[in-house]
Tab-separated table of C-alpha atoms in Angstrom:
chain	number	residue	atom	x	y	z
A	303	UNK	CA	-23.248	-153.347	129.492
A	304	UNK	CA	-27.106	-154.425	130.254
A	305	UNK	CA	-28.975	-157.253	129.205
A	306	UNK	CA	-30.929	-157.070	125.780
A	307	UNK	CA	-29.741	-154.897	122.443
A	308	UNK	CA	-28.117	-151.416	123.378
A	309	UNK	CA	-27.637	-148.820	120.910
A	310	UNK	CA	-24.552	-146.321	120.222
A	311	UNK	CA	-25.433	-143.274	118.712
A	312	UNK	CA	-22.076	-140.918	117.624
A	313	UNK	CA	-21.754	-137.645	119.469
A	314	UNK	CA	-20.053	-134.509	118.267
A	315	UNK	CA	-17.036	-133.677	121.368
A	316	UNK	CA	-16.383	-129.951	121.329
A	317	UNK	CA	-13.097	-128.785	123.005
A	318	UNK	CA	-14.184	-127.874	125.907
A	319	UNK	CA	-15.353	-132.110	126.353
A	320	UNK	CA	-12.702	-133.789	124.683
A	321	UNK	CA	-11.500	-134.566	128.175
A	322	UNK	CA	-14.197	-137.190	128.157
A	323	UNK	CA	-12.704	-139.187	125.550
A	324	UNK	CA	-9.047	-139.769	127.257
A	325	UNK	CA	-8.386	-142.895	128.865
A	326	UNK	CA	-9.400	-141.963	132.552
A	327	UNK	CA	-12.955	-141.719	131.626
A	328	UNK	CA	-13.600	-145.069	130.135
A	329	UNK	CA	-14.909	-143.669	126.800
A	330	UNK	CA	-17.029	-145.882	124.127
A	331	UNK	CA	-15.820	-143.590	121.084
A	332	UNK	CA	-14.706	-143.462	117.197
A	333	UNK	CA	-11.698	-141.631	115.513
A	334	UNK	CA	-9.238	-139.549	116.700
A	335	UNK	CA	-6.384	-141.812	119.050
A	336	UNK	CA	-7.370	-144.700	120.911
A	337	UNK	CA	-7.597	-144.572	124.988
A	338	UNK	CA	-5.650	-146.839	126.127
A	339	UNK	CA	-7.441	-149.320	128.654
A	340	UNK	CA	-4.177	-151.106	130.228
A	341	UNK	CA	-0.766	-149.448	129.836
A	342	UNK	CA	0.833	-153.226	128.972
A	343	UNK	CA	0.958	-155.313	126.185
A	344	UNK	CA	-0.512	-152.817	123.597
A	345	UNK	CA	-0.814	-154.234	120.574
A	346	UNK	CA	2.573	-153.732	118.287
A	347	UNK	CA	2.796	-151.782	114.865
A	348	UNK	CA	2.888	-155.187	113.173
A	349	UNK	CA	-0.608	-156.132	114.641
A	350	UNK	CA	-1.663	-153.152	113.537
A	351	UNK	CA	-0.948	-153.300	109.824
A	352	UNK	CA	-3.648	-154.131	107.034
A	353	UNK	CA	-3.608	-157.501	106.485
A	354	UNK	CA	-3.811	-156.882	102.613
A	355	UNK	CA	-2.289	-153.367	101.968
A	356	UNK	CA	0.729	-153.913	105.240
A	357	UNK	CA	-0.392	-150.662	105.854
A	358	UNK	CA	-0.603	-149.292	109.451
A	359	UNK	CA	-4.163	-149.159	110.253
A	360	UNK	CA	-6.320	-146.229	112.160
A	361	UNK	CA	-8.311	-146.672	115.408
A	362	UNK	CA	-11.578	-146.508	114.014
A	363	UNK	CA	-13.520	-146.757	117.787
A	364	UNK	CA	-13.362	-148.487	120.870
A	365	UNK	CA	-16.374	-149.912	122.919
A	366	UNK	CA	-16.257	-149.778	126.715
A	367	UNK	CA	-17.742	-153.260	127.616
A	368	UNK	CA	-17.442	-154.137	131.107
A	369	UNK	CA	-18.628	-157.521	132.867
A	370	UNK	CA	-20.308	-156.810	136.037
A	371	UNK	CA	-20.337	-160.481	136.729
A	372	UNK	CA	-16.789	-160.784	136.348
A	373	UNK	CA	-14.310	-158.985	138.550
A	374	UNK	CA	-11.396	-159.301	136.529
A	375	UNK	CA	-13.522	-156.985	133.782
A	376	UNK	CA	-14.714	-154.453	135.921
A	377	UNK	CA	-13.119	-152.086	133.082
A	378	UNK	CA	-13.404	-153.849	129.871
A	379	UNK	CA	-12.729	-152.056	126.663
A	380	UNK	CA	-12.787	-153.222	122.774
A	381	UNK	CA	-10.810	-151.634	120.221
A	382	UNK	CA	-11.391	-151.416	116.142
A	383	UNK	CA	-8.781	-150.631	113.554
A	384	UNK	CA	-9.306	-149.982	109.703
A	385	UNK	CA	-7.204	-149.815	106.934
A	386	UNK	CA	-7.782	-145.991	105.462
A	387	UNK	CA	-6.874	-147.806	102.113
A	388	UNK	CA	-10.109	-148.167	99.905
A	389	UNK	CA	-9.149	-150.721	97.611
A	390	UNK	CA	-8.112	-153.334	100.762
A	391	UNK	CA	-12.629	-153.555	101.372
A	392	UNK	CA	-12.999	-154.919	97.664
A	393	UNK	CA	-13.292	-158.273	99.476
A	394	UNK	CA	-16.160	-159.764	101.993
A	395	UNK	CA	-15.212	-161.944	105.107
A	396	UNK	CA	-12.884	-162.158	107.719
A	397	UNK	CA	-10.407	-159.782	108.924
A	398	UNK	CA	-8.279	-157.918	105.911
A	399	UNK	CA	-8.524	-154.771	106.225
A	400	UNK	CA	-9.784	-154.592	109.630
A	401	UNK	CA	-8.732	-155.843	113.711
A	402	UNK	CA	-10.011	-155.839	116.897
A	403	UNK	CA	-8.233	-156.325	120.572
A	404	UNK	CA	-10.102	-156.619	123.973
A	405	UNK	CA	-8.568	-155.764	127.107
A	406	UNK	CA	-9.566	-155.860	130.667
A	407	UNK	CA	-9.012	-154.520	134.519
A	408	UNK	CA	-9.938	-155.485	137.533
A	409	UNK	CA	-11.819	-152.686	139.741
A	410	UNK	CA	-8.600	-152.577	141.914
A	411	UNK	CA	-5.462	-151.961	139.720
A	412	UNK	CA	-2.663	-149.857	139.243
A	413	UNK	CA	-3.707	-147.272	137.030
A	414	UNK	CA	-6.669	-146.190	137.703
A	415	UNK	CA	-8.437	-145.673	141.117
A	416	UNK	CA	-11.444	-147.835	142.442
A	417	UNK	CA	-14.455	-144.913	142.537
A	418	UNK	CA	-15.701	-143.573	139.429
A	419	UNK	CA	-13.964	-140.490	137.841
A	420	UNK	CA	-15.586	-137.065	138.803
A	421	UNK	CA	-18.250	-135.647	135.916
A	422	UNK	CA	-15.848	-132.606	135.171
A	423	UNK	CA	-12.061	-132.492	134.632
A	424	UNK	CA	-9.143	-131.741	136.086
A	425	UNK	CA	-7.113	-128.804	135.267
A	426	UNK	CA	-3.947	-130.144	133.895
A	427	UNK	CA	-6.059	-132.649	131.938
A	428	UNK	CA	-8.404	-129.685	130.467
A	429	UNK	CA	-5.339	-127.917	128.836
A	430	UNK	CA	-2.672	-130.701	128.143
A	431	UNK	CA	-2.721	-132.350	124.281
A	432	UNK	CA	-2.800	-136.414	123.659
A	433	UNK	CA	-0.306	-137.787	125.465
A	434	UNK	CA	3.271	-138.505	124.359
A	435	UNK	CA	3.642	-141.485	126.863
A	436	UNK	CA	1.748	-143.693	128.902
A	437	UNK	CA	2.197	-143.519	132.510
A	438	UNK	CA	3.855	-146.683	132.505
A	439	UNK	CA	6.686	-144.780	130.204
A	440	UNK	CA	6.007	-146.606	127.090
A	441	UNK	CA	6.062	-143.712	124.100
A	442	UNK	CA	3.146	-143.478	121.682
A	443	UNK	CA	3.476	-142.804	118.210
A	444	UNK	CA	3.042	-138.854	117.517
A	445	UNK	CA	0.386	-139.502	114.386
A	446	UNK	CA	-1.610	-142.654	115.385
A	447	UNK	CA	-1.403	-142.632	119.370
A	448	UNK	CA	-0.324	-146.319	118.472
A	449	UNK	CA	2.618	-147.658	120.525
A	450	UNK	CA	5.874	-145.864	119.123
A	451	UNK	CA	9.399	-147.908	119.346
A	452	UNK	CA	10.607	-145.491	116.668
A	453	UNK	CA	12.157	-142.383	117.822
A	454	UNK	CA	13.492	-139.113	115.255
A	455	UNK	CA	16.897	-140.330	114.864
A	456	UNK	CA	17.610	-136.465	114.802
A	457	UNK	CA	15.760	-134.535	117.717
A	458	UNK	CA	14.929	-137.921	119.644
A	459	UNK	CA	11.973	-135.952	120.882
A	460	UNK	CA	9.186	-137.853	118.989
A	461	UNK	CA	7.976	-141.086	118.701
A	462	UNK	CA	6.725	-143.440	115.575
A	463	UNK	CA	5.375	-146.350	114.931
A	464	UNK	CA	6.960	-146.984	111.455
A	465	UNK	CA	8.190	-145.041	108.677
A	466	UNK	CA	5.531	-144.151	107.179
A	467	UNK	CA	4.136	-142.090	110.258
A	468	UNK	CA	7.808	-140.263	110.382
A	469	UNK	CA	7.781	-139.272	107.265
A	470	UNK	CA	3.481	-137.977	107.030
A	471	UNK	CA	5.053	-136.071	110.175
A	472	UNK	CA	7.787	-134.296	108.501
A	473	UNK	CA	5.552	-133.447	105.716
A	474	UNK	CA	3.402	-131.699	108.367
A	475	UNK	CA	6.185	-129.735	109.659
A	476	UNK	CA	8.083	-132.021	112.071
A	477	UNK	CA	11.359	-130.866	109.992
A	478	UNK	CA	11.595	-127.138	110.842
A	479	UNK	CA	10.706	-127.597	114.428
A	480	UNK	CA	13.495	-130.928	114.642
A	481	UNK	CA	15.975	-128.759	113.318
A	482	UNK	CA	15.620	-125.609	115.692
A	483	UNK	CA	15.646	-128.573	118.696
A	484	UNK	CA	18.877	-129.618	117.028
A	485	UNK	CA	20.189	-125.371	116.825
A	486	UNK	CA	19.116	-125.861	120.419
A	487	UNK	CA	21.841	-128.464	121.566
A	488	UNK	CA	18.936	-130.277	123.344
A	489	UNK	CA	17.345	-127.406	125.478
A	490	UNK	CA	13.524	-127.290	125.684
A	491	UNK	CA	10.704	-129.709	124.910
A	492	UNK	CA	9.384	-131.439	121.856
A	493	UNK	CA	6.765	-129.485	119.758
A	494	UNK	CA	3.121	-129.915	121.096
A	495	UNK	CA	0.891	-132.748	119.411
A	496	UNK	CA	-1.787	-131.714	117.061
A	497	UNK	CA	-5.208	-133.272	118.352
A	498	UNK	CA	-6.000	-134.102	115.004
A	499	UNK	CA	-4.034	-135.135	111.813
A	500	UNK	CA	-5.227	-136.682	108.186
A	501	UNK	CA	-4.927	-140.318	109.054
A	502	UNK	CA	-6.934	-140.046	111.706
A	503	UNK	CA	-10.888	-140.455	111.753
A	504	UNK	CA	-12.881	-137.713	113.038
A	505	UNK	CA	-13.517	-138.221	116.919
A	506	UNK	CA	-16.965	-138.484	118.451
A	507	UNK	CA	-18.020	-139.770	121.479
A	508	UNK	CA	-20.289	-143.022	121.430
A	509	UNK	CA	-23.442	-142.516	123.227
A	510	UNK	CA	-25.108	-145.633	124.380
A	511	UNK	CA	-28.910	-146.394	124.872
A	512	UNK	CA	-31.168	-149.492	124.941
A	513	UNK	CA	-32.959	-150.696	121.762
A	514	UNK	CA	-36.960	-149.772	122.231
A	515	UNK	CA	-38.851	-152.304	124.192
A	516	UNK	CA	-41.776	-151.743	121.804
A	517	UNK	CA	-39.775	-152.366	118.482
A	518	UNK	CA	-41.202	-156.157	119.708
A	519	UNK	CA	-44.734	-155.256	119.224
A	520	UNK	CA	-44.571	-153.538	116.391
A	521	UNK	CA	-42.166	-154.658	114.097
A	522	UNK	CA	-43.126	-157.129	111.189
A	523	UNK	CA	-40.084	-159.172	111.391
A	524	UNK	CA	-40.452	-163.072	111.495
A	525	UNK	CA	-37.515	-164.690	113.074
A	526	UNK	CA	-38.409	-167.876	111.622
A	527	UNK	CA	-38.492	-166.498	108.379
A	528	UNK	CA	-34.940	-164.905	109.038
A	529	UNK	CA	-33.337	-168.068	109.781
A	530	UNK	CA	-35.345	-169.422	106.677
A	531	UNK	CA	-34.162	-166.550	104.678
A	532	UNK	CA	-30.256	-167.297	106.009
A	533	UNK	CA	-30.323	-171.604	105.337
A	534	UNK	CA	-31.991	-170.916	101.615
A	535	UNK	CA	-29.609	-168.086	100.869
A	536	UNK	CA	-27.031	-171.333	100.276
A	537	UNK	CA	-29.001	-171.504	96.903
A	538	UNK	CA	-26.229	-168.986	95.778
A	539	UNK	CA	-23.574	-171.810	95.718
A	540	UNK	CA	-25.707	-173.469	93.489
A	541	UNK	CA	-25.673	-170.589	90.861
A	542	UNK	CA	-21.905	-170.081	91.362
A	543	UNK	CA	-21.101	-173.573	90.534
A	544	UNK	CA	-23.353	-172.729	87.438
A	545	UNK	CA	-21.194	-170.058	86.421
A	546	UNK	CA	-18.292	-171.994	86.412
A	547	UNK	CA	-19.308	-174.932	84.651
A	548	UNK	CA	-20.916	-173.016	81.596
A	549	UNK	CA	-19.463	-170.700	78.871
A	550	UNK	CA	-20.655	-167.374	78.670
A	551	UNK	CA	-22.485	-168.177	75.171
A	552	UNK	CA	-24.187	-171.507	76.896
A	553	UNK	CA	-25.587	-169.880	80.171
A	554	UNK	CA	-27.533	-166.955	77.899
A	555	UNK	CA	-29.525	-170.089	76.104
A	556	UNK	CA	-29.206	-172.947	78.535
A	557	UNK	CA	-30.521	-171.597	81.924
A	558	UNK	CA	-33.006	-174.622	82.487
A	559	UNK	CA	-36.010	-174.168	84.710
A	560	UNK	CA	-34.505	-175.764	87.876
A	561	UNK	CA	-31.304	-172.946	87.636
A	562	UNK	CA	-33.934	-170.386	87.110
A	563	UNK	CA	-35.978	-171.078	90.016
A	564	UNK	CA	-33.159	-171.208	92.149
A	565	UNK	CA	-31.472	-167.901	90.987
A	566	UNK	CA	-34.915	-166.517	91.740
A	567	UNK	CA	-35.307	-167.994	95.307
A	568	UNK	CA	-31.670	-166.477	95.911
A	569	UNK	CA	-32.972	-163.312	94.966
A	570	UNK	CA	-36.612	-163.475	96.914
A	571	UNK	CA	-34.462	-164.621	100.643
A	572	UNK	CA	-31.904	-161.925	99.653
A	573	UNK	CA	-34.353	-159.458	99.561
A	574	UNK	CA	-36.567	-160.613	102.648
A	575	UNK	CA	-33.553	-159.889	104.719
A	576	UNK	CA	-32.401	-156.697	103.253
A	577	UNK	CA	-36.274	-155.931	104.031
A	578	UNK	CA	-36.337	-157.188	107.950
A	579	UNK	CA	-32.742	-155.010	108.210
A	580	UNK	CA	-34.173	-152.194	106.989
A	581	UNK	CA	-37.784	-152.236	109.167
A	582	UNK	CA	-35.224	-153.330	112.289
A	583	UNK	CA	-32.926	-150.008	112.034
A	584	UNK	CA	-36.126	-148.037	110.664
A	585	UNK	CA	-36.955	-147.031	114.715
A	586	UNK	CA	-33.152	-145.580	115.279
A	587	UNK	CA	-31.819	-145.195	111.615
A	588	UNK	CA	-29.046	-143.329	113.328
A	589	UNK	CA	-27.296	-146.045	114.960
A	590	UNK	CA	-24.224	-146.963	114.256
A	591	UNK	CA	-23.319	-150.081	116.844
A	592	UNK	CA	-25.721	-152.700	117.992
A	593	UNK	CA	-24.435	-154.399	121.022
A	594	UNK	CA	-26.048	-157.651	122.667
A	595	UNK	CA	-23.112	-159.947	124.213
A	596	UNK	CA	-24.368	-163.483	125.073
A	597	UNK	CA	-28.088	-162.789	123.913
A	598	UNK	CA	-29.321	-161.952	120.179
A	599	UNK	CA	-27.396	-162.015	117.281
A	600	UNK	CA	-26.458	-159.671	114.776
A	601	UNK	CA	-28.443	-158.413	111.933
A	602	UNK	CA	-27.404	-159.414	108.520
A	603	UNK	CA	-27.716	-156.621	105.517
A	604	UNK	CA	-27.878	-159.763	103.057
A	605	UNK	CA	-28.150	-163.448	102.722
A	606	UNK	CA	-24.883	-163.546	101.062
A	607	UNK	CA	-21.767	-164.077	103.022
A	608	UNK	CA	-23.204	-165.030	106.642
A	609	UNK	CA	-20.260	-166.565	108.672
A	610	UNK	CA	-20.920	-170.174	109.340
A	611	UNK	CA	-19.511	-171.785	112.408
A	612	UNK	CA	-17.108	-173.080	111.303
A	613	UNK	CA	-15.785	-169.761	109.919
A	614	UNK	CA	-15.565	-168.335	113.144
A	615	UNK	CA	-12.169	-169.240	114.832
A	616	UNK	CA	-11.821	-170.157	118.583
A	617	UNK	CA	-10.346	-167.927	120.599
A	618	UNK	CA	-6.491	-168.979	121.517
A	619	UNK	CA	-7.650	-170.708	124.958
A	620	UNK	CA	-9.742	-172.778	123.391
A	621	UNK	CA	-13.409	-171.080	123.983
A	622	UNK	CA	-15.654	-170.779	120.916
A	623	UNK	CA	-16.437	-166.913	120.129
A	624	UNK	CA	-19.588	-165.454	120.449
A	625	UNK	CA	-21.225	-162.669	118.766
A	626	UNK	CA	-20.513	-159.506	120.834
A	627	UNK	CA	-21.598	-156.512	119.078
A	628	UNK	CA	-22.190	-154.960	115.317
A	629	UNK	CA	-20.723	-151.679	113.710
A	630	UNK	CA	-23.750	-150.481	111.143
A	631	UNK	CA	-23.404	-148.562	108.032
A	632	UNK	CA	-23.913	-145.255	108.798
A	633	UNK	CA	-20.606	-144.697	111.246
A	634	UNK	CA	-19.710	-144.524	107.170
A	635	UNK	CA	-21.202	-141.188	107.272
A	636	UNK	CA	-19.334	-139.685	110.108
A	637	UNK	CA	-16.166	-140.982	108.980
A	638	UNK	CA	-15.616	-138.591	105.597
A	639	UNK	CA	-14.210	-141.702	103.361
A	640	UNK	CA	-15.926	-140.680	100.379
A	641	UNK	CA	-13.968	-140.232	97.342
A	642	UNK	CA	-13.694	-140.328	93.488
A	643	UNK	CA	-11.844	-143.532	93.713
A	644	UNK	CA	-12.673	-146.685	96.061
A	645	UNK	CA	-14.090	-145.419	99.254
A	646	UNK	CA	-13.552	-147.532	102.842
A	647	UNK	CA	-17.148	-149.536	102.268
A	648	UNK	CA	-19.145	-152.505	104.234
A	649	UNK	CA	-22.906	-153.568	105.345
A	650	UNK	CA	-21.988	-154.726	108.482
A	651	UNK	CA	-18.844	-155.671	110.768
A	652	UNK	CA	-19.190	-158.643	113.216
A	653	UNK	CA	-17.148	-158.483	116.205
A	654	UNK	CA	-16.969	-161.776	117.795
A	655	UNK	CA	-15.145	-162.319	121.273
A	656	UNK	CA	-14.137	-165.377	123.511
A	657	UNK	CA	-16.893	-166.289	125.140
A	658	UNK	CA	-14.877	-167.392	128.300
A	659	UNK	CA	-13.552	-163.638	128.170
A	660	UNK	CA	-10.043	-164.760	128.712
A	661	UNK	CA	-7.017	-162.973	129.173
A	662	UNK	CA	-4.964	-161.221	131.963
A	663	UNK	CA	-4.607	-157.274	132.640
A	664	UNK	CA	-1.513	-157.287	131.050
A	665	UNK	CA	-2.100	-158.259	127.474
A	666	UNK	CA	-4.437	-157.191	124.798
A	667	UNK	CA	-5.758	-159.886	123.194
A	668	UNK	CA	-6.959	-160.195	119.384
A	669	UNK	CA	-10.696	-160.720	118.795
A	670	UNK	CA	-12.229	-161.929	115.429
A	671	UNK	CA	-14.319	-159.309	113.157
A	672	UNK	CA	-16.323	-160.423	109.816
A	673	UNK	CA	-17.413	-157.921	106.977
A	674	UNK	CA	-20.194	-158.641	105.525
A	675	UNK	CA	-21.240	-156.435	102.383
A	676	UNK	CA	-24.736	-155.084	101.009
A	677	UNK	CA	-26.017	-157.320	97.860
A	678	UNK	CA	-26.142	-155.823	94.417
A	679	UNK	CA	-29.509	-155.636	94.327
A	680	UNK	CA	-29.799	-153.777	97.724
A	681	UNK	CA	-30.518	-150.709	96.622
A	682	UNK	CA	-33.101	-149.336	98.229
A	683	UNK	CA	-31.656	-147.870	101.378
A	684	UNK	CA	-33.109	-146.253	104.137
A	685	UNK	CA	-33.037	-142.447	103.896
A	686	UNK	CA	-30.393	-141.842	106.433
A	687	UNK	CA	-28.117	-144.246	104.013
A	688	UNK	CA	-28.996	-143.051	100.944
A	689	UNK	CA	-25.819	-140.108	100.777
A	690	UNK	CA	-23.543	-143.271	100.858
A	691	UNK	CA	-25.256	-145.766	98.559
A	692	UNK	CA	-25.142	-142.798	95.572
A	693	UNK	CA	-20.933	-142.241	95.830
């Protein structure tokens, strides 16, 4: 990636371009299955499972993010699961409902060659479905694309990563074709793969440009005031520990002047960052990932619930972890989550990586992602977010 804050915008893939998105062509994209970076060390089903619900989760997108000044990340990719569970985003924070893995190549490895890959496919690519296997051999699980240890203890044709995915896959007609395998005595092959299924997120290709020079010039944000805005938001503790220490009957007749004016300053530095948010997105309202690794920091939908240090873990080497990149509200809109009930929700996600970009070629390794939610008095949305502030 370049220096300074670059964009991704999401792309509707027709057909005719899904070949874009498979693993071979280093794709930044969201939904559908995940392309694989390396073939080892995938991350297991039990990585993969909502840390609230034990659900499996869904590869919500993956960021190609390679290190030109590092030669063992010459392919570098990052890789985002989400719970499809609504209720498991009730809470703020770390984690829950959400993970993220990083893994990385060198140029010269054993998958993929050293020159870039040619601008249009090749023909047994163009026709053939997701893939049942990696190269390596490894099957992949028929409904997520997930790793798959669990084979149909009938056919033994198709792959799972848990139960769950077995049995959404005999709902959707896995049982008549198993059983004509079975009439079969083994001949033929296993049914074809459906590109797309209901726990998966609609696919579109990430399209990546760099933030507007002149967004500088113009824009009325004060960082000084931001950072002001983010130490005074701490006033909030303050009127929490109020709650708690009053009765419901005293804090209606008892709010002195000194709890008043700080419940008020909450409110003020609340809204002063909601407001820079807003006239920071306002150039590209479409965005939905802000990248800037080693450089500026994310942007913060609220003053409540900013990650201190401290709330940040290191990274198993050792290394602190430093902001990498931002996934913004309105991926929410390409996603179809909306529903009666609790929807998938957040202001922001926070992916944070090691900044010593550890690791080997052979392992995925687990990366550290914060949700941070929109205030309750954050209500006045840019346009292009109004369709998910009304659900």
């Amino acid at each position: 990636m370049a220096a300074g804050v670059e964009l991704g915008f999401a792309a509707a893939v027709g057909p005719a371009e899904a070949w874009r998105l498979r693993s071979a062509y280093f794709p930044s994209k969201v939904g559908g299955r995940p392309a694989w970076l390396g073939e080892a060390g995938l991350p297991g089903p039990a990585a993969l499972r909502c840390g609230r619900c034990q659900q499996p989760c869904a590869f919500l997108l993956q960021l190609y993010a390679p290190l030109r000044d590092r030669p063992d990340a010459f392919h570098r990719t990052l890789f985002v699961f989400a719970c499809r569970g609504g209720a498991c985003y009730r809470l703020p924070g770390p984690q829950g409902p959400l993970c993220v893995f990083r893994n990385q190549l060198p140029r010269r490895n054993s998958i993929y060659p050293e020159e870039p890959p040619p601008e249009e496919p090749p023909p047994e690519l163009a026709a053939s479905g997701p893939p049942r296997r990696l190269r390596c051999g490894a099957a992949l699980c028929r409904i997520c694309g997930c790793l798959g240890p669990h084979a149909c203890g009938r056919c033994r044709r198709v792959s799972y990563c848990g139960p769950e995915h077995q049995a959404l896959d005999w709902r959707r007609g896995h049982r008549r074709s198993c059983e004509q395998h079975a009439a079969a005595s083994g001949g033929g092959s296993a049914d074809a793969i459906p590109e797309h299924n209901e726990f998966l997120f609609p696919e579109y290709e990430i399209l990546i440009e760099p933030e507007e020079p002149e967004f500088l010039a113009d824009s009325t944000v004060n960082l000084d005031d931001e950072q002001g805005a983010v130490e005074t938001s701490k006033d909030l503790k303050e009127q929490e520990e109020f709650r708690v220490t009053s009765s419901a009957g005293e804090a209606c007749q008892s709010l002195d002047e000194e709890t008043l004016e700080a419940m008020a300053k909450h409110e003020t530095e609340d809204d002063k960052i909601f407001q820079m948010f807003k006239e920071r997105i306002a150039v590209e309202p479409e965005q939905i990932i802000r990248y800037c690794r080693e450089g500026e920091g994310p942007i913060w939908v609220s003053g409540e619930n900013i990650p201190e240090e401290k709330d940040i873990p290191n990274c198993l080497c050792g290394a602190r972890r430093i902001f990498e990149f931002q996934i913004m509200p309105q991926l929410l809109n390409h996603l179809q989550v909306d529903s009666l009930g609790e929807s998938i929700d957040w202001g922001t996600l926070v992916v944070y990586t090691c900044a010593n970009n550890c690791g080997e070629e052979n392992e995925y390794m687990e990366e550290f992602i914060w949700k941070q939610d929109f205030s309750a008095g954050s209500v006045c949305l840019p346009s292009d977010y109004e369709a998910k502030s009304s659900k």
